[in-house]
Amino acid sequence: MPGELNGLIHQPLRLKIMATLNALSPREAIEFTRLKSIVEATDGNLGAHLSTLEQAGYVQIEKDFVAKKPRTRVALTRNGRRALVQHVAYLRDILEGVAPTD
Amino acid sequence: MPISTQEAAEALSDIALAQQRASILRGYERGAPHFVLWGFIWVVGYSLSDVAPNMAGPGWLVLDAIGITGSYFLGRASATNACIASKDYGRRFSAAGVTLFAFIFATYFIMKPHSAAQYGAFPALLMAAIYTVVGIWRGIRWTVSGVVLGVFTVAGFALLREHFMLWMAAAGGGALLLTGFWLRRA
């Protein structure tokens, strides 16, 4: 798969979020609080970056209630997984001297 | 705008670290309720083996059946929560339980332990070894719990042979329960 720079994913926290979600099984979701502890972000910061990724179609966010408590779950979409794979390929191309560097 | 080789290397390193951390914490989260369930089962089973040794055999059969069934439902629940195929996941947990159960009884059949303490120590040592090995790949907390369980088992067998079952109820079952809470807090 040809690599290409994805400026949206390349932001450090978004990269961590995408990598974390990519470690799960296809369509597997993770709770917001769990994701927050893994990527070590604040509620507001994580929420903002997730909105950006959701608008790009890279993540799917589901909100529901469990035992009357709100629950937010996040999963990587097929497009998101493909975009991350392409971005990783681009990063590897740079290290191997295939892609142009600055 | 192209990026430098150093930036690319750092980004790849960040990706690898995030994926490794996610994988380890997911394992802790899923393992925690099983440790708590089996911790309770060990407390009850080993206590029963101490106070009513003649009831230990059938008692453990019932407790193991409860544990395997419980693991099935815990596996299903954690998979449902994560939106993945819950039935398959539950089946894997119970299949793992049945496999271990069969292995332990096949070993008893072939090796024929000489004492109740040997019967009690073998499953604990087996689980200690499994947790230790799993932890080599899947996170240090598995290894710590495996080593602690193994040391407790050998120490109890060597030093407290007369009250070994009671020791295993407290130390073995307690170690599993504490491990479950420890993994959940990760």
PDB file of C-alpha atoms in Angstrom:
ATOM      1  CA  MET A   1       0.000   0.000   0.000  1.00  0.00           C
ATOM      2  CA  PRO A   2       1.572   3.373  -0.992  1.00  0.00           C
ATOM      3  CA  GLY A   3       2.414   5.609   1.954  1.00  0.00           C
ATOM      4  CA  GLU A   4       1.314   9.223   2.234  1.00  0.00           C
ATOM      5  CA  LEU A   5       1.606  11.893   4.881  1.00  0.00           C
ATOM      6  CA  ASN A   6      -1.633  12.348   6.757  1.00  0.00           C
ATOM      7  CA  GLY A   7      -1.385  15.667   8.567  1.00  0.00           C
ATOM      8  CA  LEU A   8      -4.562  14.992  10.521  1.00  0.00           C
ATOM      9  CA  ILE A   9      -3.249  11.736  12.020  1.00  0.00           C
ATOM     10  CA  HIS A  10       0.314  12.969  12.451  1.00  0.00           C
ATOM     11  CA  GLN A  11      -0.611  15.255  15.372  1.00  0.00           C
ATOM     12  CA  PRO A  12       1.002  13.488  18.415  1.00  0.00           C
ATOM     13  CA  LEU A  13      -2.122  12.839  20.504  1.00  0.00           C
ATOM     14  CA  ARG A  14      -4.228  11.848  17.492  1.00  0.00           C
ATOM     15  CA  LEU A  15      -1.442   9.473  16.456  1.00  0.00           C
ATOM     16  CA  LYS A  16      -1.553   7.882  19.926  1.00  0.00           C
ATOM     17  CA  ILE A  17      -5.351   7.602  19.769  1.00  0.00           C
ATOM     18  CA  MET A  18      -5.266   5.970  16.336  1.00  0.00           C
ATOM     19  CA  ALA A  19      -2.454   3.581  17.341  1.00  0.00           C
ATOM     20  CA  THR A  20      -4.332   2.578  20.497  1.00  0.00           C
ATOM     21  CA  LEU A  21      -7.559   1.900  18.613  1.00  0.00           C
ATOM     22  CA  ASN A  22      -5.612   0.017  15.941  1.00  0.00           C
ATOM     23  CA  ALA A  23      -4.329  -2.380  18.627  1.00  0.00           C
ATOM     24  CA  LEU A  24      -7.919  -3.559  19.214  1.00  0.00           C
ATOM     25  CA  SER A  25      -9.749  -6.157  17.151  1.00  0.00           C
ATOM     26  CA  PRO A  26     -11.642  -4.900  14.076  1.00  0.00           C
ATOM     27  CA  ARG A  27     -14.792  -3.011  15.190  1.00  0.00           C
ATOM     28  CA  GLU A  28     -13.804  -3.432  18.859  1.00  0.00           C
ATOM     29  CA  ALA A  29     -14.678  -0.363  20.944  1.00  0.00           C
ATOM     30  CA  ILE A  30     -12.947   1.059  23.988  1.00  0.00           C
ATOM     31  CA  GLU A  31     -14.478   3.214  26.695  1.00  0.00           C
ATOM     32  CA  PHE A  32     -13.583   6.908  26.720  1.00  0.00           C
ATOM     33  CA  THR A  33     -12.208   6.731  30.276  1.00  0.00           C
ATOM     34  CA  ARG A  34     -10.015   3.760  29.388  1.00  0.00           C
ATOM     35  CA  LEU A  35      -8.724   5.482  26.253  1.00  0.00           C
ATOM     36  CA  LYS A  36      -8.016   8.598  28.290  1.00  0.00           C
ATOM     37  CA  SER A  37      -5.805   6.670  30.711  1.00  0.00           C
ATOM     38  CA  ILE A  38      -3.960   4.871  27.897  1.00  0.00           C
ATOM     39  CA  VAL A  39      -3.123   8.003  25.878  1.00  0.00           C
ATOM     40  CA  GLU A  40      -2.670  10.073  29.065  1.00  0.00           C
ATOM     41  CA  ALA A  41      -4.880  12.995  27.993  1.00  0.00           C
ATOM     42  CA  THR A  42      -7.399  15.247  29.719  1.00  0.00           C
ATOM     43  CA  ASP A  43     -11.134  14.907  29.086  1.00  0.00           C
ATOM     44  CA  GLY A  44     -11.338  18.106  27.061  1.00  0.00           C
ATOM     45  CA  ASN A  45      -8.223  17.469  24.996  1.00  0.00           C
ATOM     46  CA  LEU A  46      -9.213  13.903  24.170  1.00  0.00           C
ATOM     47  CA  GLY A  47     -12.788  14.934  23.354  1.00  0.00           C
ATOM     48  CA  ALA A  48     -11.609  17.634  20.961  1.00  0.00           C
ATOM     49  CA  HIS A  49      -9.222  15.329  19.094  1.00  0.00           C
ATOM     50  CA  LEU A  50     -11.838  12.582  18.912  1.00  0.00           C
ATOM     51  CA  SER A  51     -14.284  15.032  17.345  1.00  0.00           C
ATOM     52  CA  THR A  52     -11.687  15.889  14.698  1.00  0.00           C
ATOM     53  CA  LEU A  53     -11.079  12.208  13.971  1.00  0.00           C
ATOM     54  CA  GLU A  54     -14.827  11.518  13.899  1.00  0.00           C
ATOM     55  CA  GLN A  55     -15.423  14.318  11.409  1.00  0.00           C
ATOM     56  CA  ALA A  56     -12.728  12.810   9.196  1.00  0.00           C
ATOM     57  CA  GLY A  57     -14.534   9.456   9.381  1.00  0.00           C
ATOM     58  CA  TYR A  58     -11.620   7.753  11.153  1.00  0.00           C
ATOM     59  CA  VAL A  59     -13.362   6.909  14.423  1.00  0.00           C
ATOM     60  CA  GLN A  60     -16.893   6.042  15.439  1.00  0.00           C
ATOM     61  CA  ILE A  61     -18.210   7.344  18.764  1.00  0.00           C
ATOM     62  CA  GLU A  62     -21.170   5.694  20.480  1.00  0.00           C
ATOM     63  CA  LYS A  63     -22.894   7.112  23.537  1.00  0.00           C
ATOM     64  CA  ASP A  64     -25.329   5.162  25.695  1.00  0.00           C
ATOM     65  CA  PHE A  65     -26.308   4.545  29.308  1.00  0.00           C
ATOM     66  CA  VAL A  66     -25.343   1.599  31.492  1.00  0.00           C
ATOM     67  CA  ALA A  67     -27.064   1.376  34.877  1.00  0.00           C
ATOM     68  CA  LYS A  68     -28.197   4.995  34.367  1.00  0.00           C
ATOM     69  CA  LYS A  69     -24.593   6.128  33.928  1.00  0.00           C
ATOM     70  CA  PRO A  70     -23.485   7.689  30.622  1.00  0.00           C
ATOM     71  CA  ARG A  71     -20.960   5.656  28.673  1.00  0.00           C
ATOM     72  CA  THR A  72     -18.957   6.737  25.632  1.00  0.00           C
ATOM     73  CA  ARG A  73     -17.217   4.159  23.475  1.00  0.00           C
ATOM     74  CA  VAL A  74     -14.808   4.759  20.620  1.00  0.00           C
ATOM     75  CA  ALA A  75     -13.834   2.456  17.752  1.00  0.00           C
ATOM     76  CA  LEU A  76     -11.634   2.805  14.691  1.00  0.00           C
ATOM     77  CA  THR A  77     -13.508   2.736  11.381  1.00  0.00           C
ATOM     78  CA  ARG A  78     -12.330   0.864   8.298  1.00  0.00           C
ATOM     79  CA  ASN A  79     -11.307   4.203   6.757  1.00  0.00           C
ATOM     80  CA  GLY A  80      -9.402   5.090   9.915  1.00  0.00           C
ATOM     81  CA  ARG A  81      -7.505   1.809   9.914  1.00  0.00           C
ATOM     82  CA  ARG A  82      -6.620   2.247   6.236  1.00  0.00           C
ATOM     83  CA  ALA A  83      -5.479   5.846   6.812  1.00  0.00           C
ATOM     84  CA  LEU A  84      -3.222   4.786   9.692  1.00  0.00           C
ATOM     85  CA  VAL A  85      -1.702   1.968   7.641  1.00  0.00           C
ATOM     86  CA  GLN A  86      -0.931   4.422   4.830  1.00  0.00           C
ATOM     87  CA  HIS A  87       0.553   6.928   7.258  1.00  0.00           C
ATOM     88  CA  VAL A  88       2.753   4.272   8.867  1.00  0.00           C
ATOM     89  CA  ALA A  89       3.890   3.176   5.403  1.00  0.00           C
ATOM     90  CA  TYR A  90       4.807   6.789   4.662  1.00  0.00           C
ATOM     91  CA  LEU A  91       6.838   7.053   7.888  1.00  0.00           C
ATOM     92  CA  ARG A  92       8.683   3.829   7.013  1.00  0.00           C
ATOM     93  CA  ASP A  93       9.344   5.120   3.501  1.00  0.00           C
ATOM     94  CA  ILE A  94      11.020   8.176   5.006  1.00  0.00           C
ATOM     95  CA  LEU A  95      13.260   6.039   7.198  1.00  0.00           C
ATOM     96  CA  GLU A  96      14.187   3.879   4.222  1.00  0.00           C
ATOM     97  CA  GLY A  97      14.902   6.974   2.102  1.00  0.00           C
ATOM     98  CA  VAL A  98      12.051   6.289  -0.342  1.00  0.00           C
ATOM     99  CA  ALA A  99       9.877   9.293   0.547  1.00  0.00           C
ATOM    100  CA  PRO A 100      11.182  12.899   0.433  1.00  0.00           C
ATOM    101  CA  THR A 101      12.198  14.520   3.719  1.00  0.00           C
ATOM    102  CA  ASP A 102      12.474  18.191   4.670  1.00  0.00           C
TER     103      ASP A 102
ATOM    104  CA  MET B   1       5.085  19.375   3.946  1.00  0.00           C
ATOM    105  CA  PRO B   2       7.576  16.484   4.219  1.00  0.00           C
ATOM    106  CA  ILE B   3       8.878  15.505   7.660  1.00  0.00           C
ATOM    107  CA  SER B   4      12.403  14.647   8.827  1.00  0.00           C
ATOM    108  CA  THR B   5      13.712  11.120   9.363  1.00  0.00           C
ATOM    109  CA  GLN B   6      14.016  11.834  13.082  1.00  0.00           C
ATOM    110  CA  GLU B   7      10.392  12.925  13.283  1.00  0.00           C
ATOM    111  CA  ALA B   8       9.315   9.828  11.342  1.00  0.00           C
ATOM    112  CA  ALA B   9      11.307   7.570  13.677  1.00  0.00           C
ATOM    113  CA  GLU B  10       9.780   9.231  16.744  1.00  0.00           C
ATOM    114  CA  ALA B  11       6.271   8.897  15.330  1.00  0.00           C
ATOM    115  CA  LEU B  12       6.789   5.181  14.605  1.00  0.00           C
ATOM    116  CA  SER B  13       8.170   4.702  18.118  1.00  0.00           C
ATOM    117  CA  ASP B  14       5.122   6.496  19.591  1.00  0.00           C
ATOM    118  CA  ILE B  15       2.799   4.254  17.562  1.00  0.00           C
ATOM    119  CA  ALA B  16       4.553   1.086  18.741  1.00  0.00           C
ATOM    120  CA  LEU B  17       4.499   2.226  22.382  1.00  0.00           C
ATOM    121  CA  ALA B  18       0.811   3.202  22.249  1.00  0.00           C
ATOM    122  CA  GLN B  19      -0.142  -0.135  20.696  1.00  0.00           C
ATOM    123  CA  GLN B  20       1.893  -2.076  23.242  1.00  0.00           C
ATOM    124  CA  ARG B  21       0.395  -0.117  26.147  1.00  0.00           C
ATOM    125  CA  ALA B  22      -3.131  -0.573  24.790  1.00  0.00           C
ATOM    126  CA  SER B  23      -2.610  -4.288  24.366  1.00  0.00           C
ATOM    127  CA  ILE B  24      -1.208  -4.759  27.886  1.00  0.00           C
ATOM    128  CA  LEU B  25      -3.925  -2.692  29.586  1.00  0.00           C
ATOM    129  CA  ARG B  26      -6.654  -4.452  27.620  1.00  0.00           C
ATOM    130  CA  GLY B  27      -5.275  -7.781  28.841  1.00  0.00           C
ATOM    131  CA  TYR B  28      -5.287  -6.547  32.439  1.00  0.00           C
ATOM    132  CA  GLU B  29      -8.853  -5.264  32.104  1.00  0.00           C
ATOM    133  CA  ARG B  30     -10.125  -8.538  30.688  1.00  0.00           C
ATOM    134  CA  GLY B  31      -8.177 -10.745  33.081  1.00  0.00           C
ATOM    135  CA  ALA B  32      -9.172  -8.906  36.271  1.00  0.00           C
ATOM    136  CA  PRO B  33     -12.707 -10.302  36.783  1.00  0.00           C
ATOM    137  CA  HIS B  34     -11.483 -13.860  36.128  1.00  0.00           C
ATOM    138  CA  PHE B  35      -8.841 -13.512  38.861  1.00  0.00           C
ATOM    139  CA  VAL B  36     -11.496 -12.302  41.307  1.00  0.00           C
ATOM    140  CA  LEU B  37     -13.873 -15.160  40.396  1.00  0.00           C
ATOM    141  CA  TRP B  38     -11.187 -17.841  40.709  1.00  0.00           C
ATOM    142  CA  GLY B  39      -9.821 -16.215  43.857  1.00  0.00           C
ATOM    143  CA  PHE B  40     -13.195 -16.777  45.541  1.00  0.00           C
ATOM    144  CA  ILE B  41     -13.318 -20.323  44.207  1.00  0.00           C
ATOM    145  CA  TRP B  42      -9.878 -21.087  45.608  1.00  0.00           C
ATOM    146  CA  VAL B  43     -10.766 -19.629  49.010  1.00  0.00           C
ATOM    147  CA  VAL B  44     -13.871 -21.829  49.196  1.00  0.00           C
ATOM    148  CA  GLY B  45     -12.276 -24.925  47.617  1.00  0.00           C
ATOM    149  CA  TYR B  46      -9.077 -25.008  49.648  1.00  0.00           C
ATOM    150  CA  SER B  47     -10.983 -24.179  52.845  1.00  0.00           C
ATOM    151  CA  LEU B  48     -13.321 -27.096  52.122  1.00  0.00           C
ATOM    152  CA  SER B  49     -10.296 -29.336  51.494  1.00  0.00           C
ATOM    153  CA  ASP B  50      -9.006 -28.436  54.949  1.00  0.00           C
ATOM    154  CA  VAL B  51     -12.190 -28.727  56.994  1.00  0.00           C
ATOM    155  CA  ALA B  52     -13.839 -31.623  55.113  1.00  0.00           C
ATOM    156  CA  PRO B  53     -11.155 -33.531  53.155  1.00  0.00           C
ATOM    157  CA  ASN B  54     -13.584 -36.333  52.211  1.00  0.00           C
ATOM    158  CA  MET B  55     -15.805 -33.744  50.469  1.00  0.00           C
ATOM    159  CA  ALA B  56     -12.901 -32.108  48.639  1.00  0.00           C
ATOM    160  CA  GLY B  57     -13.164 -34.161  45.419  1.00  0.00           C
ATOM    161  CA  PRO B  58     -16.835 -33.557  44.622  1.00  0.00           C
ATOM    162  CA  GLY B  59     -16.579 -30.074  46.074  1.00  0.00           C
ATOM    163  CA  TRP B  60     -13.814 -29.092  43.650  1.00  0.00           C
ATOM    164  CA  LEU B  61     -15.743 -30.612  40.737  1.00  0.00           C
ATOM    165  CA  VAL B  62     -18.719 -28.371  41.514  1.00  0.00           C
ATOM    166  CA  LEU B  63     -16.509 -25.326  42.114  1.00  0.00           C
ATOM    167  CA  ASP B  64     -14.570 -25.875  38.870  1.00  0.00           C
ATOM    168  CA  ALA B  65     -17.852 -26.181  36.967  1.00  0.00           C
ATOM    169  CA  ILE B  66     -19.006 -22.899  38.525  1.00  0.00           C
ATOM    170  CA  GLY B  67     -15.682 -21.293  37.645  1.00  0.00           C
ATOM    171  CA  ILE B  68     -15.699 -22.442  34.023  1.00  0.00           C
ATOM    172  CA  THR B  69     -19.317 -21.338  33.583  1.00  0.00           C
ATOM    173  CA  GLY B  70     -18.568 -18.036  35.284  1.00  0.00           C
ATOM    174  CA  SER B  71     -15.535 -17.472  33.053  1.00  0.00           C
ATOM    175  CA  TYR B  72     -17.752 -18.061  30.014  1.00  0.00           C
ATOM    176  CA  PHE B  73     -20.181 -15.350  31.082  1.00  0.00           C
ATOM    177  CA  LEU B  74     -17.423 -12.947  32.167  1.00  0.00           C
ATOM    178  CA  GLY B  75     -15.745 -13.423  28.789  1.00  0.00           C
ATOM    179  CA  ARG B  76     -19.041 -12.770  27.013  1.00  0.00           C
ATOM    180  CA  ALA B  77     -19.702  -9.675  29.095  1.00  0.00           C
ATOM    181  CA  SER B  78     -16.279  -8.128  28.424  1.00  0.00           C
ATOM    182  CA  ALA B  79     -16.608  -8.872  24.699  1.00  0.00           C
ATOM    183  CA  THR B  80     -20.119  -7.413  24.522  1.00  0.00           C
ATOM    184  CA  ASN B  81     -18.863  -4.297  26.265  1.00  0.00           C
ATOM    185  CA  ALA B  82     -16.150  -3.967  23.603  1.00  0.00           C
ATOM    186  CA  CYS B  83     -18.576  -4.648  20.708  1.00  0.00           C
ATOM    187  CA  ILE B  84     -16.805  -7.822  19.528  1.00  0.00           C
ATOM    188  CA  ALA B  85     -18.203 -11.322  18.945  1.00  0.00           C
ATOM    189  CA  SER B  86     -19.178 -12.124  22.523  1.00  0.00           C
ATOM    190  CA  LYS B  87     -20.241 -15.737  22.053  1.00  0.00           C
ATOM    191  CA  ASP B  88     -16.872 -16.765  20.553  1.00  0.00           C
ATOM    192  CA  TYR B  89     -14.996 -14.887  23.233  1.00  0.00           C
ATOM    193  CA  GLY B  90     -16.936 -16.563  26.045  1.00  0.00           C
ATOM    194  CA  ARG B  91     -16.381 -19.940  24.416  1.00  0.00           C
ATOM    195  CA  ARG B  92     -12.628 -19.362  24.286  1.00  0.00           C
ATOM    196  CA  PHE B  93     -12.504 -18.664  28.013  1.00  0.00           C
ATOM    197  CA  SER B  94     -14.523 -21.739  28.926  1.00  0.00           C
ATOM    198  CA  ALA B  95     -12.555 -23.873  26.429  1.00  0.00           C
ATOM    199  CA  ALA B  96      -9.343 -22.729  28.121  1.00  0.00           C
ATOM    200  CA  GLY B  97     -10.841 -23.700  31.486  1.00  0.00           C
ATOM    201  CA  VAL B  98     -11.888 -27.146  30.268  1.00  0.00           C
ATOM    202  CA  THR B  99      -8.429 -27.713  28.736  1.00  0.00           C
ATOM    203  CA  LEU B 100      -6.664 -26.867  31.996  1.00  0.00           C
ATOM    204  CA  PHE B 101      -9.120 -28.993  33.966  1.00  0.00           C
ATOM    205  CA  ALA B 102      -8.462 -31.959  31.641  1.00  0.00           C
ATOM    206  CA  PHE B 103      -4.693 -31.427  31.789  1.00  0.00           C
ATOM    207  CA  ILE B 104      -4.677 -31.391  35.590  1.00  0.00           C
ATOM    208  CA  PHE B 105      -6.752 -34.564  35.865  1.00  0.00           C
ATOM    209  CA  ALA B 106      -4.713 -36.347  33.177  1.00  0.00           C
ATOM    210  CA  THR B 107      -1.563 -35.453  35.107  1.00  0.00           C
ATOM    211  CA  TYR B 108      -3.098 -36.770  38.350  1.00  0.00           C
ATOM    212  CA  PHE B 109      -4.013 -39.996  36.531  1.00  0.00           C
ATOM    213  CA  ILE B 110      -0.493 -40.511  35.207  1.00  0.00           C
ATOM    214  CA  MET B 111       1.651 -39.134  38.053  1.00  0.00           C
ATOM    215  CA  LYS B 112      -0.591 -40.264  40.947  1.00  0.00           C
ATOM    216  CA  PRO B 113       0.187 -37.780  43.771  1.00  0.00           C
ATOM    217  CA  HIS B 114       0.860 -39.364  47.184  1.00  0.00           C
ATOM    218  CA  SER B 115      -0.704 -36.727  49.416  1.00  0.00           C
ATOM    219  CA  ALA B 116      -3.546 -34.232  49.561  1.00  0.00           C
ATOM    220  CA  ALA B 117      -0.998 -31.418  49.648  1.00  0.00           C
ATOM    221  CA  GLN B 118       0.434 -32.578  46.312  1.00  0.00           C
ATOM    222  CA  TYR B 119      -3.081 -32.643  44.828  1.00  0.00           C
ATOM    223  CA  GLY B 120      -3.603 -29.110  46.068  1.00  0.00           C
ATOM    224  CA  ALA B 121      -0.210 -27.720  45.084  1.00  0.00           C
ATOM    225  CA  PHE B 122      -0.132 -28.872  41.463  1.00  0.00           C
ATOM    226  CA  PRO B 123      -2.961 -26.683  40.017  1.00  0.00           C
ATOM    227  CA  ALA B 124      -1.594 -23.659  41.873  1.00  0.00           C
ATOM    228  CA  LEU B 125       1.926 -24.240  40.515  1.00  0.00           C
ATOM    229  CA  LEU B 126       0.547 -24.750  37.014  1.00  0.00           C
ATOM    230  CA  MET B 127      -1.368 -21.462  37.147  1.00  0.00           C
ATOM    231  CA  ALA B 128       1.667 -19.686  38.621  1.00  0.00           C
ATOM    232  CA  ALA B 129       3.777 -20.882  35.691  1.00  0.00           C
ATOM    233  CA  ILE B 130       1.133 -19.836  33.140  1.00  0.00           C
ATOM    234  CA  TYR B 131       0.774 -16.327  34.612  1.00  0.00           C
ATOM    235  CA  THR B 132       4.549 -15.889  34.753  1.00  0.00           C
ATOM    236  CA  VAL B 133       4.989 -16.928  31.115  1.00  0.00           C
ATOM    237  CA  VAL B 134       2.015 -14.828  29.926  1.00  0.00           C
ATOM    238  CA  GLY B 135       3.538 -11.830  31.679  1.00  0.00           C
ATOM    239  CA  ILE B 136       6.777 -12.131  29.718  1.00  0.00           C
ATOM    240  CA  TRP B 137       4.795 -10.937  26.686  1.00  0.00           C
ATOM    241  CA  ARG B 138       1.640  -9.384  28.086  1.00  0.00           C
ATOM    242  CA  GLY B 139       2.683  -7.217  31.031  1.00  0.00           C
ATOM    243  CA  ILE B 140       4.705  -7.353  34.221  1.00  0.00           C
ATOM    244  CA  ARG B 141       1.659  -7.630  36.506  1.00  0.00           C
ATOM    245  CA  TRP B 142       0.912 -11.127  35.209  1.00  0.00           C
ATOM    246  CA  THR B 143       4.484 -12.169  35.966  1.00  0.00           C
ATOM    247  CA  VAL B 144       4.457 -10.645  39.451  1.00  0.00           C
ATOM    248  CA  SER B 145       1.222 -12.473  40.318  1.00  0.00           C
ATOM    249  CA  GLY B 146       2.615 -15.730  38.904  1.00  0.00           C
ATOM    250  CA  VAL B 147       5.865 -15.485  40.859  1.00  0.00           C
ATOM    251  CA  VAL B 148       4.065 -14.556  44.095  1.00  0.00           C
ATOM    252  CA  LEU B 149       1.609 -17.431  43.670  1.00  0.00           C
ATOM    253  CA  GLY B 150       4.450 -19.863  42.918  1.00  0.00           C
ATOM    254  CA  VAL B 151       6.508 -18.748  45.913  1.00  0.00           C
ATOM    255  CA  PHE B 152       3.460 -18.938  48.216  1.00  0.00           C
ATOM    256  CA  THR B 153       2.669 -22.443  46.975  1.00  0.00           C
ATOM    257  CA  VAL B 154       6.198 -23.820  47.385  1.00  0.00           C
ATOM    258  CA  ALA B 155       6.686 -22.050  50.722  1.00  0.00           C
ATOM    259  CA  GLY B 156       3.394 -23.408  52.077  1.00  0.00           C
ATOM    260  CA  PHE B 157       4.204 -26.902  50.835  1.00  0.00           C
ATOM    261  CA  ALA B 158       7.634 -26.827  52.474  1.00  0.00           C
ATOM    262  CA  LEU B 159       6.810 -25.090  55.741  1.00  0.00           C
ATOM    263  CA  LEU B 160       3.103 -25.578  56.455  1.00  0.00           C
ATOM    264  CA  ARG B 161       2.388 -29.066  55.150  1.00  0.00           C
ATOM    265  CA  GLU B 162      -0.163 -29.851  57.901  1.00  0.00           C
ATOM    266  CA  HIS B 163      -2.178 -26.731  57.168  1.00  0.00           C
ATOM    267  CA  PHE B 164      -1.301 -26.456  53.502  1.00  0.00           C
ATOM    268  CA  MET B 165      -4.916 -26.313  52.279  1.00  0.00           C
ATOM    269  CA  LEU B 166      -5.762 -23.555  54.726  1.00  0.00           C
ATOM    270  CA  TRP B 167      -2.620 -21.718  53.673  1.00  0.00           C
ATOM    271  CA  MET B 168      -3.616 -22.014  49.994  1.00  0.00           C
ATOM    272  CA  ALA B 169      -7.134 -20.762  50.756  1.00  0.00           C
ATOM    273  CA  ALA B 170      -5.704 -17.634  52.374  1.00  0.00           C
ATOM    274  CA  ALA B 171      -2.476 -17.045  50.448  1.00  0.00           C
ATOM    275  CA  GLY B 172      -3.363 -18.608  47.073  1.00  0.00           C
ATOM    276  CA  GLY B 173      -6.976 -17.449  46.915  1.00  0.00           C
ATOM    277  CA  GLY B 174      -5.990 -14.119  48.451  1.00  0.00           C
ATOM    278  CA  ALA B 175      -3.219 -13.642  45.871  1.00  0.00           C
ATOM    279  CA  LEU B 176      -5.690 -14.223  43.037  1.00  0.00           C
ATOM    280  CA  LEU B 177      -8.223 -11.798  44.518  1.00  0.00           C
ATOM    281  CA  LEU B 178      -5.605  -9.097  45.061  1.00  0.00           C
ATOM    282  CA  THR B 179      -4.242  -9.640  41.561  1.00  0.00           C
ATOM    283  CA  GLY B 180      -7.749  -9.138  40.164  1.00  0.00           C
ATOM    284  CA  PHE B 181      -8.150  -5.809  41.966  1.00  0.00           C
ATOM    285  CA  TRP B 182      -4.597  -4.795  41.023  1.00  0.00           C
ATOM    286  CA  LEU B 183      -5.174  -5.504  37.328  1.00  0.00           C
ATOM    287  CA  ARG B 184      -8.450  -3.603  37.395  1.00  0.00           C
ATOM    288  CA  ARG B 185      -6.693  -0.518  38.744  1.00  0.00           C
ATOM    289  CA  ALA B 186      -4.032  -0.540  35.992  1.00  0.00           C
TER     290      ALA B 186
END
